[in-house]
Coordinates of C-alpha atoms and ligand atoms in Angstrom, one line a residue:
X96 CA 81.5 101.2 99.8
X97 CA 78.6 103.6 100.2
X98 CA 78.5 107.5 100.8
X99 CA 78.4 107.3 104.4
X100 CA 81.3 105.2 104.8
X101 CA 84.9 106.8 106.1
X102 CA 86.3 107.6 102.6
X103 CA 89.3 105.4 101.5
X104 CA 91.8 107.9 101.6
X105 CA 91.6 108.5 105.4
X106 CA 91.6 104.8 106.0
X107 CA 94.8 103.5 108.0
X108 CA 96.7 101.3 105.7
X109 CA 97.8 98.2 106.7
X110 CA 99.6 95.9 104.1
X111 CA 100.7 92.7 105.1
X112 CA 103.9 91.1 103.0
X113 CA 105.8 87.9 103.2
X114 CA 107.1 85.3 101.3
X115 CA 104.5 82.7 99.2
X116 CA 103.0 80.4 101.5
X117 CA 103.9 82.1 104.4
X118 CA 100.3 82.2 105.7
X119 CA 100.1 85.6 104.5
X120 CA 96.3 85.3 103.4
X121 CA 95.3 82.9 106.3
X122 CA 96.0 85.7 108.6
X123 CA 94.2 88.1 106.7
X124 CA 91.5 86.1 106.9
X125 CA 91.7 85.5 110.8
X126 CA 92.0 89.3 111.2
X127 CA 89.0 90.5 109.3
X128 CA 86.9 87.6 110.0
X129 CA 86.2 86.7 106.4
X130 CA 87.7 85.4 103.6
X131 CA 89.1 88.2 101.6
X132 CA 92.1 86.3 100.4
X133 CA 92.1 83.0 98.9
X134 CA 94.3 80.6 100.7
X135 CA 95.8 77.7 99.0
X136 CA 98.4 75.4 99.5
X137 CA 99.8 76.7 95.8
X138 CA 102.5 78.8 96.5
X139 CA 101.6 82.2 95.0
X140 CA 98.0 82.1 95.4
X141 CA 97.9 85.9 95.8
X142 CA 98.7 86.9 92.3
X143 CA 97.3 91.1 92.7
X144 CA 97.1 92.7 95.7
X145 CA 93.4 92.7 97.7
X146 CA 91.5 95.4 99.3
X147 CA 89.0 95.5 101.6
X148 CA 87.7 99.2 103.5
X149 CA 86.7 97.6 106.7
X150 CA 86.3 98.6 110.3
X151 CA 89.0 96.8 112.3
X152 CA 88.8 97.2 116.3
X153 CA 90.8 98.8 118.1
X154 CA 92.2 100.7 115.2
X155 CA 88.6 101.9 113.8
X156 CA 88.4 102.2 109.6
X157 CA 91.1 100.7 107.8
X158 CA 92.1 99.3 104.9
X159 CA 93.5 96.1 104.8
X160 CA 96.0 95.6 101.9
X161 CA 97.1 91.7 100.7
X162 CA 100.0 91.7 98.6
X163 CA 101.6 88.9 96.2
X164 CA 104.3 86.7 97.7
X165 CA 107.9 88.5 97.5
X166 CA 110.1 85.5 96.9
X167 CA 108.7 85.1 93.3
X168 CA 111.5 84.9 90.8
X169 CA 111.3 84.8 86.7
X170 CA 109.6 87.6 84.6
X171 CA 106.0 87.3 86.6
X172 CA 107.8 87.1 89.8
X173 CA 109.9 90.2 89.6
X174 CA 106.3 91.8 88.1
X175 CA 104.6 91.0 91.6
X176 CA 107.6 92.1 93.7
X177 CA 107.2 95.2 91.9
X178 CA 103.5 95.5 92.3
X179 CA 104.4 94.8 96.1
X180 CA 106.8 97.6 96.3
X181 CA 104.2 100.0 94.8
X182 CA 102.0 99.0 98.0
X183 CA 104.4 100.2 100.4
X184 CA 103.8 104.0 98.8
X185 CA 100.3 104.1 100.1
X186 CA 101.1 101.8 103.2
X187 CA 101.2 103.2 106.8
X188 CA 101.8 100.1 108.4
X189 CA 103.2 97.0 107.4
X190 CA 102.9 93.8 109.1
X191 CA 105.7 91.0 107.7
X192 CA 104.4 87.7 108.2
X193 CA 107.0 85.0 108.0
X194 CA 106.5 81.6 109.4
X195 CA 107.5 80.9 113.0
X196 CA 110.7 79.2 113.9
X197 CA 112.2 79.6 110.2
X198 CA 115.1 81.6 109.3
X199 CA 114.9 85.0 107.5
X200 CA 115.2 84.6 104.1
X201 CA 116.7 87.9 102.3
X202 CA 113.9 89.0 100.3
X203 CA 112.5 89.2 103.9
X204 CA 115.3 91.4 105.1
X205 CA 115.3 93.5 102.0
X206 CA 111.5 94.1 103.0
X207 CA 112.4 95.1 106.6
X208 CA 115.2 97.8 105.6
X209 CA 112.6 98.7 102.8
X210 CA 110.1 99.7 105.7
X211 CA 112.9 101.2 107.8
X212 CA 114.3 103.4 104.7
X213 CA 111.1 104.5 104.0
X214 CA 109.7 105.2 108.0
X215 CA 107.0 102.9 107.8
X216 CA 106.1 101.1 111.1
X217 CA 105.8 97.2 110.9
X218 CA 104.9 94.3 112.9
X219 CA 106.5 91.0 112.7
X220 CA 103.6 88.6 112.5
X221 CA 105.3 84.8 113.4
X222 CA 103.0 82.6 111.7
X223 CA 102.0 79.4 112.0
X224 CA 102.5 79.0 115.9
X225 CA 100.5 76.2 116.1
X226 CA 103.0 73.7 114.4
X227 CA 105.5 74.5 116.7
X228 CA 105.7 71.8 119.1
X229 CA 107.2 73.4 122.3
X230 CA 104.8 75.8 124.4
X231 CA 103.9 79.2 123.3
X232 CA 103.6 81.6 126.3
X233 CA 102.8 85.3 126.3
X234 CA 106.8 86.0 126.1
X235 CA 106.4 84.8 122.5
X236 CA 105.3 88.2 121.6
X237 CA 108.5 90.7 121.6
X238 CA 108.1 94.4 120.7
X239 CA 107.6 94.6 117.5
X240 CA 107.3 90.5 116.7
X241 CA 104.0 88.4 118.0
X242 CA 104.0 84.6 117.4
X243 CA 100.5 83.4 116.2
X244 CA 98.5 81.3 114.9
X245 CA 95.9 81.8 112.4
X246 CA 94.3 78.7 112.4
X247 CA 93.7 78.0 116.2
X248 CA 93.5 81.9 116.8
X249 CA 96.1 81.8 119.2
X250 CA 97.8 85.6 119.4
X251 CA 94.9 86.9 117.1
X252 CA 93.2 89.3 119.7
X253 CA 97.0 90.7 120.3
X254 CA 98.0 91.0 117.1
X255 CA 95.3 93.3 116.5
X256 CA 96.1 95.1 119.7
X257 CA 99.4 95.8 118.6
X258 CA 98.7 97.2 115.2
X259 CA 95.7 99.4 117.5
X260 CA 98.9 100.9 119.4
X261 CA 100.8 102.0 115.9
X262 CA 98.1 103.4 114.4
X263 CA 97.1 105.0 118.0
X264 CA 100.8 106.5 117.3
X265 CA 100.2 108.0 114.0
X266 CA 97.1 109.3 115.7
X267 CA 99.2 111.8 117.8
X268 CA 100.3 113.4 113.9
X269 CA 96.5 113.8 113.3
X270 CA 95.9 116.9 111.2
X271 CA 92.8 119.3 110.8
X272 CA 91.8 120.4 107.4
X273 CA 90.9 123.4 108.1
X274 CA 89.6 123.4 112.0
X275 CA 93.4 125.0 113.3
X276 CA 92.9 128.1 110.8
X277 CA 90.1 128.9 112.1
X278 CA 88.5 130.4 115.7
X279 CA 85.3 128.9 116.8
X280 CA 82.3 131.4 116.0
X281 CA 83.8 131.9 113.1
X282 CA 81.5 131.5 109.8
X283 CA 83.3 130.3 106.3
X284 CA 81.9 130.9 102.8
X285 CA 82.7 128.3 101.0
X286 CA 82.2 128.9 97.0
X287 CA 81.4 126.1 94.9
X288 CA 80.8 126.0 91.0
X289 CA 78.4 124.0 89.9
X290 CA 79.2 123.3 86.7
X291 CA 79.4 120.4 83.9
X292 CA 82.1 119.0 85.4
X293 CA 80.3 118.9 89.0
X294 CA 79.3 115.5 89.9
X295 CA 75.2 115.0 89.9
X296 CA 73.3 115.8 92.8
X297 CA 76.5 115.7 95.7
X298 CA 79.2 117.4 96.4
X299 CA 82.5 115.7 96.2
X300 CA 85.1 114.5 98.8
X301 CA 86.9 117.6 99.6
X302 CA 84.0 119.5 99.9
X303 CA 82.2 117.2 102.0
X304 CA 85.6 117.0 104.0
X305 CA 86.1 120.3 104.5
X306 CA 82.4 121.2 105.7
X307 CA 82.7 118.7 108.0
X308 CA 86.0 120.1 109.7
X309 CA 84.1 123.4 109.8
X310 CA 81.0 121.9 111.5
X311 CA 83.5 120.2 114.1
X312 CA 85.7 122.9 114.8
X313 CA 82.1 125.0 116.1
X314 CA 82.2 127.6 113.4
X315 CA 79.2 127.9 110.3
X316 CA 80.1 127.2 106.9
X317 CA 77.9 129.1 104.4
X318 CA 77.8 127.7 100.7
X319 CA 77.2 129.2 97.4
X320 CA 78.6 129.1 94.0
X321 CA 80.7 131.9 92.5
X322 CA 77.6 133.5 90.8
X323 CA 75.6 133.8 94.1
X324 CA 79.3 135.2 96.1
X325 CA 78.8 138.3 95.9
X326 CA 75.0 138.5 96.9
X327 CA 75.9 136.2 99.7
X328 CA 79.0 138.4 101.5
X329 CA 77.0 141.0 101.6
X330 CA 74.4 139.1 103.1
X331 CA 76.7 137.9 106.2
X332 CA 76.5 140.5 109.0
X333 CA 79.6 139.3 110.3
X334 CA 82.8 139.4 109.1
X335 CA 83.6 135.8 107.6
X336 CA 86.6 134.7 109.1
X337 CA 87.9 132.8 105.9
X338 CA 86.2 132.1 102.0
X339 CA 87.5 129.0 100.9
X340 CA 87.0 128.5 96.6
X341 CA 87.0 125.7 94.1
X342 CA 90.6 126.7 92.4
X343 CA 89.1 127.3 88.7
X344 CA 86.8 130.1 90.3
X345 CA 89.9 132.1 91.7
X346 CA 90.2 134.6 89.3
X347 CA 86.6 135.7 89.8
X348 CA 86.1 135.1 93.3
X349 CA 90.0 136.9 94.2
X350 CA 88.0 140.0 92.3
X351 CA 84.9 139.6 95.0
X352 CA 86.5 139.0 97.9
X353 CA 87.4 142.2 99.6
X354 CA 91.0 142.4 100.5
X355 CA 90.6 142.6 103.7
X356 CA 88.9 138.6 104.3
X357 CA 91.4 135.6 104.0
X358 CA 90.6 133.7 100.8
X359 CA 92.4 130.2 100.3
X360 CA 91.6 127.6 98.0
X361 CA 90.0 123.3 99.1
X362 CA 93.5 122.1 96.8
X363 CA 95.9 124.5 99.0
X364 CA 94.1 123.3 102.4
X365 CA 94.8 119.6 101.2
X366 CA 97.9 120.3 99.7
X367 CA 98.6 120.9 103.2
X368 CA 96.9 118.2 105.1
X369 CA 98.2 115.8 103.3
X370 CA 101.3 116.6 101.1
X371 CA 103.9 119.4 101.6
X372 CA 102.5 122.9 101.2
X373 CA 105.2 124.8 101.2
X374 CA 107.3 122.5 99.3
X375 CA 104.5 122.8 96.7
X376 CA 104.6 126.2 96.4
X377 CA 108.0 126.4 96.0
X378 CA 107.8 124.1 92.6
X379 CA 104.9 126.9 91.3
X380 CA 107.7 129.2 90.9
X381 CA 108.8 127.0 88.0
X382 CA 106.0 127.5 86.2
X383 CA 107.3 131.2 84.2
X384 CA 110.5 129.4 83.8
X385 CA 109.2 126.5 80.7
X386 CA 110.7 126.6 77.9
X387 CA 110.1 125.5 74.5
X388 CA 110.4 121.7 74.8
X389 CA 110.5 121.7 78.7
X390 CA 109.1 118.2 80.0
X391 CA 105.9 118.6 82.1
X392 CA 104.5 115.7 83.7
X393 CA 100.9 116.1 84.5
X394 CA 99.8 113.6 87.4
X395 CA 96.5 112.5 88.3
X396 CA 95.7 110.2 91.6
X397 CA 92.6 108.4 89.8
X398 CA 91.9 107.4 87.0
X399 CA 88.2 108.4 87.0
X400 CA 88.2 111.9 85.7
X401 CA 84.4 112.8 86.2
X402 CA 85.2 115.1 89.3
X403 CA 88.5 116.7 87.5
X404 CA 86.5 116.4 84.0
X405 CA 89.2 118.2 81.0
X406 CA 91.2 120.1 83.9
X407 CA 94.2 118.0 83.8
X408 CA 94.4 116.9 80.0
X409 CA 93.5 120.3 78.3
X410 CA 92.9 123.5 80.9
X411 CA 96.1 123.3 83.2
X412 CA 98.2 122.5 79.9
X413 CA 96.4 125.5 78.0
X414 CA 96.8 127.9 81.1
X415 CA 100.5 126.8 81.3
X416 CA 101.4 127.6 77.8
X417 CA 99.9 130.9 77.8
X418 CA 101.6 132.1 81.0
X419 CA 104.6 130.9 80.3
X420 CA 104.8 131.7 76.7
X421 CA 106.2 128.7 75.2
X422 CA 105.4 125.1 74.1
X423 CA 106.6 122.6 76.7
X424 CA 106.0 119.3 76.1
X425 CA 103.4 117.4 78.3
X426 CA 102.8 113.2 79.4
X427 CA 99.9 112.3 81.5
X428 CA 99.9 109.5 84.3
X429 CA 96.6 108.4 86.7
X430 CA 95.9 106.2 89.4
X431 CA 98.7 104.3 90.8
X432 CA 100.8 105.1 88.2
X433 CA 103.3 107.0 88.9
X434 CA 106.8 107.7 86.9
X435 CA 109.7 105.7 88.9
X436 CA 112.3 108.0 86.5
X437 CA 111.5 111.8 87.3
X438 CA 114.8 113.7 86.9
X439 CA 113.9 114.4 82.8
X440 CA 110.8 116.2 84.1
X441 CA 111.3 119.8 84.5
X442 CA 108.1 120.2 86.7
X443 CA 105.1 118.2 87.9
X444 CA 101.4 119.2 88.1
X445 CA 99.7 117.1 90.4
X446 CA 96.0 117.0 91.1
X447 CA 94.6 117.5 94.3
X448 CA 95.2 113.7 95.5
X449 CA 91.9 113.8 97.5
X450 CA 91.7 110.2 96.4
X451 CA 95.1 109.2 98.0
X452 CA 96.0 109.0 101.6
X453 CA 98.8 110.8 102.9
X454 CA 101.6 108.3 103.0
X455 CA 100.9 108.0 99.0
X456 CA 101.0 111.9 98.2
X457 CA 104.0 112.2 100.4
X458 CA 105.8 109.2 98.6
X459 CA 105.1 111.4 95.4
X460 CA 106.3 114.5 97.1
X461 CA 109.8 113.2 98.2
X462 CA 110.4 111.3 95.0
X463 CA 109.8 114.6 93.2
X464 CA 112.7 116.2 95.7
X465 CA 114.7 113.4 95.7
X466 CA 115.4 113.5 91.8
X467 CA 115.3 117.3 92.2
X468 CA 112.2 118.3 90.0
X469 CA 109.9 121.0 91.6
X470 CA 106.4 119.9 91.9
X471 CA 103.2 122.0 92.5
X472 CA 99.4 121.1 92.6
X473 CA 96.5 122.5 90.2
X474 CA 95.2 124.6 92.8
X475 CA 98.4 125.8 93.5
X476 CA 99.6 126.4 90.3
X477 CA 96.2 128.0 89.2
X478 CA 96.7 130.6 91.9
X479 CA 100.1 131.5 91.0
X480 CA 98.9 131.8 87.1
X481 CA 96.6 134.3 88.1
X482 CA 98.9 136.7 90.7
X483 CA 96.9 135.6 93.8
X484 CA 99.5 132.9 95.5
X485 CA 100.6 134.8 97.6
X486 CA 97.1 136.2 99.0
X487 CA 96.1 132.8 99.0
X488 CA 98.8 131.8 101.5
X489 CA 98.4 134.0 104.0
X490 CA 95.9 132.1 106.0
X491 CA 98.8 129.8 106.8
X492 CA 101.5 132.2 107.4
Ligands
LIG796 S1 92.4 112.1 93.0 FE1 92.9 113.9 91.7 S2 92.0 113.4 89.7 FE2 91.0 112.1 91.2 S3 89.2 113.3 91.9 FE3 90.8 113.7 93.4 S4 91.8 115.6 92.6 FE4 90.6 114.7 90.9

């Protein structure tokens, strides 16, 4: 994928399950026009899942997500169900593609009151239409369930209309970053350090992100790095209406910043595009609580730690000992990986997630409630460390 393309993380997810040899793949292929999955007539051809960033009209950028058979049974088998499972976290809609005319098998059901447990919308793609040997008429298609065929392309065209009209409906929840804070005329310092850990000659995905949002929501965004912030404010005739800071800078830039400008953080304004701000915040208050001993998981969403360089493995850890005085004891995950057994944690520090898409961050979010461990992001839980939550949240109150 290059620069310019839509980033991966603001893709719609579509992930398409079934049993083996449901024609899972061939439909994959008919979809994106290519052959992105290998199709055999081995059952289980599809041993990892396979991605592919694409542009898929009507929906726009996507990502189309193929998944290993469910019905696999032994030690592999229950390995690849897993793996399957761990799609749905990331997936915001799921198409089930079962063969047409053949009875549900319970894996299959399992998968559909997986979806519904966890709100995903999904389409019931009817495969192999073509072998049926009565007529297929427009009727075929019910709600949620098209009958198709991949091979003859029969239902293709519709299929992808139907997906178009979920994601159109997920749509309608579409979020600004930062355009809704903001009122147009307004101009936004936005500080960045450069420092070793700053990626070579670009700025990285949230920044990008959130300049962007500025530029389309008609106000200015004015960039400098902490040691040029001061210079720069008083530079602006006008008031700015917001400074937004890389959270390691806080303590210096809370210090320039007069009191009276609303100054927020790029991790709090993704914290609450895409996760749960408020839920986030409430897990920072654990933070003075550690004790001695106390479990602290440390999460990262990728595994390529160039942007976050030592923040996560030796900063947040260091910061967290000294305010809360005591030695809690600390485990890493990145990437996909994710803990399935939470409730020994005492709290989570997640990153930023600017790598995931929403539907993953939440997952992690509601997991974290569910087994009743507060969780709270870097930027979040930097703020809090250094007395400026509070001021930092008042742009959303
Ligand atoms: S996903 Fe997390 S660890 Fe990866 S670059 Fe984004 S904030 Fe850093």
């Amino acid at each position: 994928m290059s620069l310019n393309d839509t980033p991966v993380s603001e893709r719609v997810h579509i992930a398409f399950f079934g049993i083996r040899n449901a024609g899972k793949s061939s439909l994959v292929n008919a979809v994106t026009s290519q052959e992105m999955s290998l199709v055999s007539e081995v059952k289980g051809t599809t041993t990892d899942p396979v991605r592919k960033a694409m542009e898929l009209l009507p929906i726009g950028p996507v990502l189309i997500i193929d998944t290993p058979g469910i019905d696999d049974s032994g030690e592999l088998g229950s390995k690849r169900v897993e793996r399957a499972e761990n799609i749905l976290k990331e997936t915001d809609i799921a198409v089930l593609v079962r063969e047409y005319g053949s009875e549900p098998e319970k894996s299959e059901t399992d998968l559909i009151r997986l979806f519904e447990d966890r709100g995903i919308p999904y389409v019931k793609a009817l495969t192999k239409a073509d072998l049926y040997g009565g007529e297929l008429k427009d009727g075929d298609s019910d709600g949620n369930e098209i009958a198709l065929s991949s091979k003859t392309g029969f239902h293709i065209k519709e299929f992808k209309e139907l997906l178009g009209s979920y994601a159109e409906k997920n749509k309608g929840k579409e979020k600004k970053l930062v355009g809704d804070l903001l009122n147009p005329g307004d101009t936004v310092v936005l500080v960045i350090p450069i420092d070793e850990s700053a990626p070579k000659g670009r700025l990285i995905l949230p920044q990008q992100q959130t300049i962007r949002d500025i530029l389309e929501s008609g106000c200015s965004a004015v960039v400098c790095r902490d040691s040029e912030l001061q210079d720069t404010l008083s530079g602006i005739k006008k008031k700015p209406g917001l400074v937004i800071t890389d959270s390691q800078a806080y303590g210096r830039v809370s210090k320039i910043v007069p009191e009276d400008i609303l100054l927020t953080s790029f991790s709090m304004l993704f914290a609450r595009y895409k996760g749960d701000l408020f839920e986030l915040k409430k897990g920072a208050d654990r933070l003075k609580t550690l004790k001695d001993g106390d479990r602290v998981l440390i999460s990262e969403g990728c595994t390529h730690h160039r942007q976050c360089n030592d923040i996560g493995s030796v900063k947040i850890p260091g910061w967290i000992r000294d305010y809360c005085k005591a030695e809690p004891e600390f485990s890493f995950t990145s990437g996909r990986d994710f803990p399935e057994k939470l409730k020994d944690y005492s709290l989570i520090v997640h990153c930023g997630g600017c790598m995931l898409n929403e539907a993953e961050m939440r997952f992690r979010i509601n997991k974290a409630r569910e087994a009743g461990v507060p969780i709270v992001n870097y930027g979040i839980a930097i703020a809090a460390m250094n007395g400026i939550l509070d001021r930092c949240m008042e742009v959303f109150l």
